[in-house]
Each structure stands twice: as structure tokens, then as C-alpha cells.
Coordinates of C-alpha atoms in Angstrom, one line a residue:
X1 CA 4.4 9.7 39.0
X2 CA 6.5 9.6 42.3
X3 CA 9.4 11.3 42.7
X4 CA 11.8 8.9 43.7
X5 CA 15.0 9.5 46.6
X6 CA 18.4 8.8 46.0
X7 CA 18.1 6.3 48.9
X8 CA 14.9 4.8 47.4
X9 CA 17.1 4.3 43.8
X10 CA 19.5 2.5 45.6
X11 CA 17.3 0.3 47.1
X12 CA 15.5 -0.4 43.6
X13 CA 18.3 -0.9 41.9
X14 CA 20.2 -3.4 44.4
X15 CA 16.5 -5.6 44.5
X16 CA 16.5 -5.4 40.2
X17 CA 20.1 -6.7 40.2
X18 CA 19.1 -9.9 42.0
X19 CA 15.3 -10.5 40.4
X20 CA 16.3 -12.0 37.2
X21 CA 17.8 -14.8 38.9
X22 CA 15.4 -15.4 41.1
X23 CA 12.3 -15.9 38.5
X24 CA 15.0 -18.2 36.6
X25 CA 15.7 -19.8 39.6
X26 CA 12.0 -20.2 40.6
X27 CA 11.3 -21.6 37.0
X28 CA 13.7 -24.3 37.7
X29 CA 12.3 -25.4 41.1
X30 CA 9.0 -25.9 39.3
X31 CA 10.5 -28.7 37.3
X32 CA 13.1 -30.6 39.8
X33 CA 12.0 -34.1 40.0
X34 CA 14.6 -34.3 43.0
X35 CA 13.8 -35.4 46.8
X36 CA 12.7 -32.2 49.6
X37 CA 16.4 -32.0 50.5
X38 CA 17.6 -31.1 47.6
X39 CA 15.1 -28.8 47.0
X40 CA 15.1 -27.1 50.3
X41 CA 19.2 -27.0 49.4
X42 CA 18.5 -25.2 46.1
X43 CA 16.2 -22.5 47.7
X44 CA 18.9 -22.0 50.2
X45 CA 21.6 -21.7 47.7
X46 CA 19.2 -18.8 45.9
X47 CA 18.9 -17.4 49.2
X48 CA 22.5 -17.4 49.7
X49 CA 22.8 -15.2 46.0
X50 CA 20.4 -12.7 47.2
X51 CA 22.2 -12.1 50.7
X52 CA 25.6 -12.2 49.0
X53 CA 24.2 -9.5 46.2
X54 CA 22.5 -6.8 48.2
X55 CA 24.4 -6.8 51.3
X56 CA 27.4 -6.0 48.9
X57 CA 25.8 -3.1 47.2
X58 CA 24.0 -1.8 50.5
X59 CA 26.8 -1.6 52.3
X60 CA 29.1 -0.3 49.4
X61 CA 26.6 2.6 49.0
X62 CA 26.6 3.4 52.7
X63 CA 29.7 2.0 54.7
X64 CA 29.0 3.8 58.0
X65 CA 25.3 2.5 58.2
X66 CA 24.3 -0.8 60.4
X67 CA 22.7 -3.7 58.6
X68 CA 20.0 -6.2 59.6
X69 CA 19.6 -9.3 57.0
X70 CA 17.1 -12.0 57.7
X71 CA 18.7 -12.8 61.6
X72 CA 21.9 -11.3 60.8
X73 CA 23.2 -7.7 62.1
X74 CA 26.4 -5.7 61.8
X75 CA 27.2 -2.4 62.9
X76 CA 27.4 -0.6 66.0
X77 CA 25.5 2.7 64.9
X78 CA 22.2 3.4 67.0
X79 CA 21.0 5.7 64.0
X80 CA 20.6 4.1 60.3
X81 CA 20.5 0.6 59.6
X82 CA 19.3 -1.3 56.6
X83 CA 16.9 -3.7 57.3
X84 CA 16.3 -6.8 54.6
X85 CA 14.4 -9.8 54.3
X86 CA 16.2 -12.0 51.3
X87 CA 13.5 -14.5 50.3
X88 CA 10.1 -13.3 52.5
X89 CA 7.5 -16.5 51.6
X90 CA 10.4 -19.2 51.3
X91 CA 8.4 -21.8 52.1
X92 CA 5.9 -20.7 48.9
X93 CA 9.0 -20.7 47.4
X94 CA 10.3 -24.2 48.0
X95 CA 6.9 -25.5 46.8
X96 CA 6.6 -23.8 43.9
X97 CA 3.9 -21.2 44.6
X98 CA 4.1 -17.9 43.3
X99 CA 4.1 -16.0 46.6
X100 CA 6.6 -14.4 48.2
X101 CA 9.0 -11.0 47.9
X102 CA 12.1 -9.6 48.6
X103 CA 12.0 -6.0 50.7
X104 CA 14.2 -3.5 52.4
X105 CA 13.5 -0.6 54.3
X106 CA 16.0 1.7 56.3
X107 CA 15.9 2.1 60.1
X108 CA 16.7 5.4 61.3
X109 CA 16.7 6.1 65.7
X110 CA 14.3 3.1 65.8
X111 CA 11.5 4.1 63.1
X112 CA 11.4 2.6 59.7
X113 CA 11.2 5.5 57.1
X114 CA 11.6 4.2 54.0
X115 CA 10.9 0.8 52.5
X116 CA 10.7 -1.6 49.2
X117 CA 9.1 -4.5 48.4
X118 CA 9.1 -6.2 45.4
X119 CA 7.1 -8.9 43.8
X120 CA 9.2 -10.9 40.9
X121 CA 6.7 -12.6 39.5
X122 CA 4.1 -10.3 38.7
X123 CA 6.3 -7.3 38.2
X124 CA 5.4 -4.9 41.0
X125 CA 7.6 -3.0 43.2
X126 CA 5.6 -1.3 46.1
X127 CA 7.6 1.4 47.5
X128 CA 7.3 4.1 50.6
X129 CA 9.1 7.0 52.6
X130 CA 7.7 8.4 55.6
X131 CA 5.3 11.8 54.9
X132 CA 5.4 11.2 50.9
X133 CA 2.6 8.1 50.7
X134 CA 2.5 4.6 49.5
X135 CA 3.0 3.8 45.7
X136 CA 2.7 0.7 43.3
X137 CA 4.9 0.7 40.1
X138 CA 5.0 4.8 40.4
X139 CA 1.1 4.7 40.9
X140 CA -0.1 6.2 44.1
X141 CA -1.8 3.8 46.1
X142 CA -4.0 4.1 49.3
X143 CA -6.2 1.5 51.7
X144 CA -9.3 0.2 51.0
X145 CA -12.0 2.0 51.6
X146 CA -14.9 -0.5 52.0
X147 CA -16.8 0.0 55.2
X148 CA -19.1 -2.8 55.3
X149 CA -17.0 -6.5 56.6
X150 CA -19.5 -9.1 54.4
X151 CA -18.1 -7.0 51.4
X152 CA -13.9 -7.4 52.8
X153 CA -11.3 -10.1 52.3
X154 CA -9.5 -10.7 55.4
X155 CA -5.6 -11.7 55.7
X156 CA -4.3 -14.0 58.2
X157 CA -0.3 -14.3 58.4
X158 CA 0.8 -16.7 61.0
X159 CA 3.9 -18.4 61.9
X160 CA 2.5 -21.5 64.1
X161 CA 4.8 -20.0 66.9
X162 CA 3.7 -21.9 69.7
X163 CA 3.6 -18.8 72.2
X164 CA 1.7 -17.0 69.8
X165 CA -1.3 -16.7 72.0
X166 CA -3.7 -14.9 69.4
X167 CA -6.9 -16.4 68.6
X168 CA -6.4 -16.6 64.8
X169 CA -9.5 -19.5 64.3
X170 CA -11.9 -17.1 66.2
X171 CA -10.9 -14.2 63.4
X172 CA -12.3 -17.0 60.6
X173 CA -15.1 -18.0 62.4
X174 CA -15.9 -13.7 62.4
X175 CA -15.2 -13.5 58.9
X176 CA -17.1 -16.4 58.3
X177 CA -20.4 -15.1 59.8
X178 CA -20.1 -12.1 58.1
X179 CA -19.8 -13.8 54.5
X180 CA -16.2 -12.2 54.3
X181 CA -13.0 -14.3 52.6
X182 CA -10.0 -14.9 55.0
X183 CA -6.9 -16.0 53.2
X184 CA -3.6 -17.2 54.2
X185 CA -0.7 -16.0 51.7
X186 CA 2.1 -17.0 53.3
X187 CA 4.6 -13.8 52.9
X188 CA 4.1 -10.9 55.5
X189 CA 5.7 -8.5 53.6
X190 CA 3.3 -8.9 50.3
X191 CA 0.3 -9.2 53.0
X192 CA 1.7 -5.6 54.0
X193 CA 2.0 -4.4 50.6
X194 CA -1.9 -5.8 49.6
X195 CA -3.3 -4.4 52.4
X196 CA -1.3 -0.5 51.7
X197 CA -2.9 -1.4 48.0
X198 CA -6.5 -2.0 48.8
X199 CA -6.3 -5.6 47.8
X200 CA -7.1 -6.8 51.0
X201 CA -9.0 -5.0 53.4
X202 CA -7.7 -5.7 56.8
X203 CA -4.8 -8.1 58.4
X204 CA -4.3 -9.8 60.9
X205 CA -0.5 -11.0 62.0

């Protein structure tokens, strides 16, 4: 059992206020018969409850810290900031595939020393603070330890940005020839969390 930070509780508590609505919302998008638009508007509109919800409660638990949401930033302090991702894996989101996370972490001189993400759908909250390890739902969790690649799954995470010069289809072909698995998820932040959990074995982003 971890023994959870004041700071960590207020993160956990600010992502469980929002998560009901989000798996109600996501059961809904998984039966509009409505065009992309509309869809795409209904994911934003989610998105918009999420912001709305935790950059209340963030703030309201620590006025005098910065705070970083999605491209967003406010605050002039060079020391704590939040730092939160609303809806990372929207695009599984719009299309109905049960894939993505919400996360926050908190910024201190430039260094990320605490962090949360959680997973909706399948009810696990990965959590971390710098020096007191990695954990899963309270469970301690730790990297793989597989040494041998034909026996690893790999994770690619890419976002087709065009001066993104890295190689990513020579990293399949070298997965490939070694009788590994690569998948693509599609949320960076659950990629991070699988990998810190042993459920992939190495990633590439």
C-alpha cells in the first residue's frame, strides 16, 4: 500500500471528480449516428468539462502556483506549476476506442516530481513522486524485466509531425526480425504508464 501525499490526494481527487462523466460521455459517442462534425464537437464539449473542472479545483487548492493545460499557461512563478493534459488519446476518443487518459503532474524549478494518470475505462490510476517509486492502484509497480527482444512488445507513439526526423518504420522492421510485437496505442501518457508497469517493454516516441 502507498502512502499517498497531500499533493498526490488533490490530484486524485480533482481527476475522480471529472471521470464519471467522461465514461458516460464516451458511452454516448459509441452510439451517435451523427456526421464527424458533430462528433468531433461533442469530444470537444467533454474536453471543455474536463478543463473547466480541474483547472478550478487546481488552482483553488494552490492559488500562487503556475498552470500548464493542454497549450494553455498562466502564472508568472518560475517554481511550481501544474502541468495537465485534459483528454490525452482524443482522437481514440472521437472514434470510439477505449484508449486514452487524463494526467497531471506538478513542475517544480523545471523537473516533474509528481504525476497521475488515470485510465477511466479500465479503472486504473498510475501514480508517482520523485524518490518514492511508481504505483498502480496502490500496487507497487516496476519495468519489465525481460532481457531477450524476440520475447518484448514494442511501443511506437507518433504524431505524423512532419519535422519529426526519427526513423519509426526502421524500429518495426527491428522488431520485426526479432519476432517482437510493435504496437501503436495512440495516448503517450498510457504508453508511459504501460511501459513504468511492465506491460510493454520498451518505447519509442
Amino acid at each position: 500500500m502507498s502512502n499517498k501525499s497531500p499533493l498526490l490526494n488533490i490530484m486524485l481527487q480533482s481527476l475522480n471528480k471529472v471521470t464519471r462523466n467522461l465514461v458516460r460521455d464516451f458511452g454516448e459517442l459509441e452510439n451517435l449516428q451523427v456526421s464527424t462534425s458533430s462528433i468531433n464537437d461533442f469530444a470537444s464539449k467533454t474536453e471543455g468539462k474536463i478543463y473547466k473542472s480541474l483547472h478550478y479545483d487546481l488552482t483553488k487548492s494552490r492559488p500562487e502556483w503556475g498552470i500548464k493545460i493542454n497549450e494553455d499557461f498562466e502564472g508568472e512563478t518560475d517554481k511550481y506549476y501544474w502541468v495537465v493534459d485534459t483528454l490525452n488519446g482524443k482522437t481514440n476518443f472521437v472514434h470510439a476506442l477505449p484508449y486514452f487518459a487524463l494526467s497531471i503532474s506538478v513542475e517544480y524549478n523545471n523537473e516533474i516530481i509528481s504525476t497521475v494518470i488515470l485510465d477511466p475505462l479500465r479503472d486504473e490510476t498510475f501514480f508517482a513522486e520523485k524518490g518514492k517509486g511508481s504505483f498502480l492502484n496502490d500496487r507497487r509497480i516496476r519495468v519489465t524485466k525481460r532481457a531477450s527482444l524476440n520475447s518484448c512488445i514494442f511501443s511506437i507513439y507518433s504524431e505524423n509531425d512532419k519535422n519529426n526526423k526519427f526513423d519509426f518504420s526502421n524500429i518495426k522492421r527491428i522488431a520485426s526480425s526479432y519476432s517482437s510485437l510493435t504496437r501503436e496505442f495512440g495516448s503517450s501518457a498510457l504508453n508511459f504508464a504501460w511501459l513504468a508497469s511492465g506491460k510493454i517493454d520498451c518505447l519509442f516516441i
